[in-house]
mmCIF file of C-alpha atoms in Angstrom:
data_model
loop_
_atom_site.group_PDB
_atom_site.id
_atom_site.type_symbol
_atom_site.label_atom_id
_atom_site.label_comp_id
_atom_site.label_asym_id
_atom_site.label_seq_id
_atom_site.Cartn_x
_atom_site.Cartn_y
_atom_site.Cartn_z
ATOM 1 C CA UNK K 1 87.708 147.683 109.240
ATOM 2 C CA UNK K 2 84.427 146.668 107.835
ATOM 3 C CA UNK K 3 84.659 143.992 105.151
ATOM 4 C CA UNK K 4 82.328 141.937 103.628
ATOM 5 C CA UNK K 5 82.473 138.386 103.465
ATOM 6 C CA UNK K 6 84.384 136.877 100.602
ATOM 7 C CA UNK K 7 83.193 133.763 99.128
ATOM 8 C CA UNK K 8 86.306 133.409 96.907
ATOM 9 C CA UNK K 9 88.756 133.669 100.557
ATOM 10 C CA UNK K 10 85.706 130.936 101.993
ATOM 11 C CA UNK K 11 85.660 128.105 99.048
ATOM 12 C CA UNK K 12 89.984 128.072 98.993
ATOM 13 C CA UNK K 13 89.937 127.840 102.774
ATOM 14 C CA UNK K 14 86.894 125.144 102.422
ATOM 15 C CA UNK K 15 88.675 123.704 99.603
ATOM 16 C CA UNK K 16 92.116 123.358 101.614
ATOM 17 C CA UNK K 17 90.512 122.048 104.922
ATOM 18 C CA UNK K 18 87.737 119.572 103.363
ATOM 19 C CA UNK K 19 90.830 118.151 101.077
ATOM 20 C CA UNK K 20 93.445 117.883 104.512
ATOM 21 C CA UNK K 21 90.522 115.572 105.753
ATOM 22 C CA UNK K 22 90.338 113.327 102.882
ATOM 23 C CA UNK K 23 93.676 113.494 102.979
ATOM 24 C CA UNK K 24 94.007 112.505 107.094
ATOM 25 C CA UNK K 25 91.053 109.964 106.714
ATOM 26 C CA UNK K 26 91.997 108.140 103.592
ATOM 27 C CA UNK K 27 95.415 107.380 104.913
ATOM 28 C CA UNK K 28 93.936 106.221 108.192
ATOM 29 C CA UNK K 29 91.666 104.269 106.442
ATOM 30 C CA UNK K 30 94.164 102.675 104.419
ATOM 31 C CA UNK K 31 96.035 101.344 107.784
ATOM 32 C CA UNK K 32 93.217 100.783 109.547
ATOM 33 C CA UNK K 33 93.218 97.416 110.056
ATOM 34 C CA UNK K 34 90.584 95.052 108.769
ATOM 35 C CA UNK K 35 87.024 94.367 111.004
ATOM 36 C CA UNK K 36 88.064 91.660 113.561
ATOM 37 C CA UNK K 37 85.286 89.994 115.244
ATOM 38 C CA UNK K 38 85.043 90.992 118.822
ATOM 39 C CA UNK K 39 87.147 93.750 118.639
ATOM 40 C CA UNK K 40 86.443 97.407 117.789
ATOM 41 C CA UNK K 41 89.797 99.286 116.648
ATOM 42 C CA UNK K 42 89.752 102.804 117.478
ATOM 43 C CA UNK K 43 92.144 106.028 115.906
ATOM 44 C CA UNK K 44 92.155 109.038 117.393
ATOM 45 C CA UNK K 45 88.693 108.070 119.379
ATOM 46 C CA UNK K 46 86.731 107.256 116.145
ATOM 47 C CA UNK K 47 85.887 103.180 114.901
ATOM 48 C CA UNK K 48 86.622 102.549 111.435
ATOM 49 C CA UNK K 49 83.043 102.942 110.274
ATOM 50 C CA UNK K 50 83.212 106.278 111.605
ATOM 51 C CA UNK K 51 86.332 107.402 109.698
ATOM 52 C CA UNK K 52 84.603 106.493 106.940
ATOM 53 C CA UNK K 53 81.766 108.387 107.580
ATOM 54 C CA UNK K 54 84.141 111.402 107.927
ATOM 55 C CA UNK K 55 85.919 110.385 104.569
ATOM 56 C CA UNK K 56 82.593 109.980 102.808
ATOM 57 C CA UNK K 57 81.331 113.203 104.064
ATOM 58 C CA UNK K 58 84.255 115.785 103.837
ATOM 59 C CA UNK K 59 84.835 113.925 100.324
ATOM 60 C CA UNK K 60 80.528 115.611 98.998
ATOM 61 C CA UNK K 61 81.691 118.721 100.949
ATOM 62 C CA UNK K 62 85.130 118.846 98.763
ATOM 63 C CA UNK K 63 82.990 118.168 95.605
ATOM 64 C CA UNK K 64 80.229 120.752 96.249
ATOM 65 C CA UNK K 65 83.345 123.121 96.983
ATOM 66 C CA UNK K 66 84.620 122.396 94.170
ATOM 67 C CA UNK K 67 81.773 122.967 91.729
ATOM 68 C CA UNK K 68 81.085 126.213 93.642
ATOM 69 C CA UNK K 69 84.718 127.331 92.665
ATOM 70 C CA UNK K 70 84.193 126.488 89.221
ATOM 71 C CA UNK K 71 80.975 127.766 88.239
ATOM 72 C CA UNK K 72 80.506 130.753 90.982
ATOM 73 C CA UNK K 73 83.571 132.034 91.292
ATOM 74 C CA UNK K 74 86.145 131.225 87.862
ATOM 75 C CA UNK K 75 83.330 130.673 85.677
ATOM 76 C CA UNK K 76 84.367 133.504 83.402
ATOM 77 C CA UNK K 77 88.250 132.707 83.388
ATOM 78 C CA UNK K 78 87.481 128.997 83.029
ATOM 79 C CA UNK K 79 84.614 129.687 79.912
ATOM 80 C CA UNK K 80 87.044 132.383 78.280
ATOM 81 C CA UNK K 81 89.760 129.390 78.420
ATOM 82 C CA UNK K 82 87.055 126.867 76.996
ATOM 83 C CA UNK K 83 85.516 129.114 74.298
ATOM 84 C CA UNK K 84 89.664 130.133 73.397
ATOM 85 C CA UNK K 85 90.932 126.359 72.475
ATOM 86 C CA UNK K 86 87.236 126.199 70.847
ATOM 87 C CA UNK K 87 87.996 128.375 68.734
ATOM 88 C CA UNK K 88 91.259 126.950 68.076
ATOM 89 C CA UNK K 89 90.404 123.690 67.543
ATOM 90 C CA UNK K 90 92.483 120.508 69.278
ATOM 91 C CA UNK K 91 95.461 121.656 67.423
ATOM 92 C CA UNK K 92 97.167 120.875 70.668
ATOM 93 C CA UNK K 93 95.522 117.612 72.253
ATOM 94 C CA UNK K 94 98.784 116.126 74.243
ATOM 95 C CA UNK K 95 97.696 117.184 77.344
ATOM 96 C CA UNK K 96 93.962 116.010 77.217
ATOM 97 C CA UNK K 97 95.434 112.383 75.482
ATOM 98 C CA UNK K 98 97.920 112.083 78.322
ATOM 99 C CA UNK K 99 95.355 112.809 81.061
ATOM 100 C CA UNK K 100 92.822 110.512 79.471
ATOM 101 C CA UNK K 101 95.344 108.115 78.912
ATOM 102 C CA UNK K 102 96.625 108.078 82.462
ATOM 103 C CA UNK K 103 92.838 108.118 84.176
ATOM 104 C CA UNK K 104 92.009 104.729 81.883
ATOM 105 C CA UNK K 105 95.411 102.836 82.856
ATOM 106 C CA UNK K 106 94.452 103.944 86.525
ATOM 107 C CA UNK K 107 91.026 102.662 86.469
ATOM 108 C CA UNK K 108 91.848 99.274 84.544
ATOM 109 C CA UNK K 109 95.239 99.044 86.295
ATOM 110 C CA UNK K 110 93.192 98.953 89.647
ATOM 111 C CA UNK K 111 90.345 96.468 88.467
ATOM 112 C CA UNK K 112 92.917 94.110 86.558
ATOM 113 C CA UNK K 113 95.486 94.470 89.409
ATOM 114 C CA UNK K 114 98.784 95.318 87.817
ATOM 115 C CA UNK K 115 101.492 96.437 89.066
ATOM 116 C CA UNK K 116 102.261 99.131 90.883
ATOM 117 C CA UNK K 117 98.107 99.542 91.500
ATOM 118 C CA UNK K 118 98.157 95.847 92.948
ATOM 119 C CA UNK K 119 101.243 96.645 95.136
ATOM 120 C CA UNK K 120 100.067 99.989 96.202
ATOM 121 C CA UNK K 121 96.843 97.879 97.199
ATOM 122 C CA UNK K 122 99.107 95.079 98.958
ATOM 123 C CA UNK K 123 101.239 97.223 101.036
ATOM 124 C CA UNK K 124 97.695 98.448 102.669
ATOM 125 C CA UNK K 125 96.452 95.204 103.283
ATOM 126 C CA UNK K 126 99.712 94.020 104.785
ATOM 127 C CA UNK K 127 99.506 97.343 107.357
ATOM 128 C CA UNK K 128 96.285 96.999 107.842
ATOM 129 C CA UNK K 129 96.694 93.084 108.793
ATOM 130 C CA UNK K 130 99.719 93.820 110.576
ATOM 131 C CA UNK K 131 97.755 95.350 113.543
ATOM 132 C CA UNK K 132 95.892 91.959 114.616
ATOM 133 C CA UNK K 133 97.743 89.566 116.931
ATOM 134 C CA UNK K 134 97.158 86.574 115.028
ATOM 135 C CA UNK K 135 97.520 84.479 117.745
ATOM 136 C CA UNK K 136 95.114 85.259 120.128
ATOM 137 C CA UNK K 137 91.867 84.429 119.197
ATOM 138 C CA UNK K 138 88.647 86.819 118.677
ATOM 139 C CA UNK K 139 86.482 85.997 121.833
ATOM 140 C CA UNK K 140 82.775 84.296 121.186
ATOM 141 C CA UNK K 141 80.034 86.297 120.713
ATOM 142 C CA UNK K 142 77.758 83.944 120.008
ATOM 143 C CA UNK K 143 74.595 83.704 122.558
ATOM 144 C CA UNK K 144 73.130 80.713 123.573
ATOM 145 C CA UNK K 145 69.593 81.662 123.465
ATOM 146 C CA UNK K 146 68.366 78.410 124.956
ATOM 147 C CA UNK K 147 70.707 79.289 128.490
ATOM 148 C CA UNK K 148 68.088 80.583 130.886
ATOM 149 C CA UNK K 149 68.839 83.597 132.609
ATOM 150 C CA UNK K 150 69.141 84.387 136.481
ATOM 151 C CA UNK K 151 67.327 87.642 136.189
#
């Protein structure tokens, strides 16, 4: 069976994987406990600076995905829904007020720090700080560059 490759089957399976590792990373990173002096956490083999790394990376590869499936590959279903309610005016606007609505109280929510967005926040910094033994203390790294050397 000779088929040829299918961008559409390509972008959902892109789509799917690149958004399980957001997924993954972001809720490691929200445990991941906070940079300790002196001690390097590791999940799964990788620091915390390198599951952001992954997070920051699979998060462009999501995006570019994402465009891709919009304007390469729905493009004419999503302009023949745009160009419809066009024509039809905002008879209809509920669901655009209530999305709108819902991305401002998210953003402001966050910076102001009401609840539940300050709790949500909370219960992440209370995992996160959960992992370090509070009573033993970070060893010194400090280097006393006045101490000669015996090499």
């Amino acid at each position: 069976m000779d088929r040829s490759f299918s961008w559409r089957v390509f972008t959902s399976f892109g789509l799917f994987l690149s958004f399980l590792m957001i997924l993954v990373s972001g809720l490691i990173l929200f445990i991941f406990p906070p940079r300790t002096p002196g001690v390097m956490w590791q999940l799964l083999g990788l620091s915390k600076p390198a599951w952001q790394n992954q997070h920051i990376i699979y998060g462009f590869a999501f995006s570019i995905l994402s465009l891709c499936h919009l304007f390469f590959i729905n493009w004419k279903a999503f302009f023949s829904y745009v160009q419809g309610k066009t024509k039809e005016g905002l008879q209809n606007p509920r669901e655009l007020l209530v999305i709108a609505s819902l991305f401002l109280l998210f953003g402001f929510g966050t910076y102001f720090k009401i609840q539940p967005f300050s709790g949500i926040l909370e219960i992440g910094k209370s995992i996160s700080n959960s992992w370090d033994n509070k009573d033993t203390p970070a060893p010194d790294k400090r280097v006393d560059v006045h101490k000669r050397s015996r090499w």
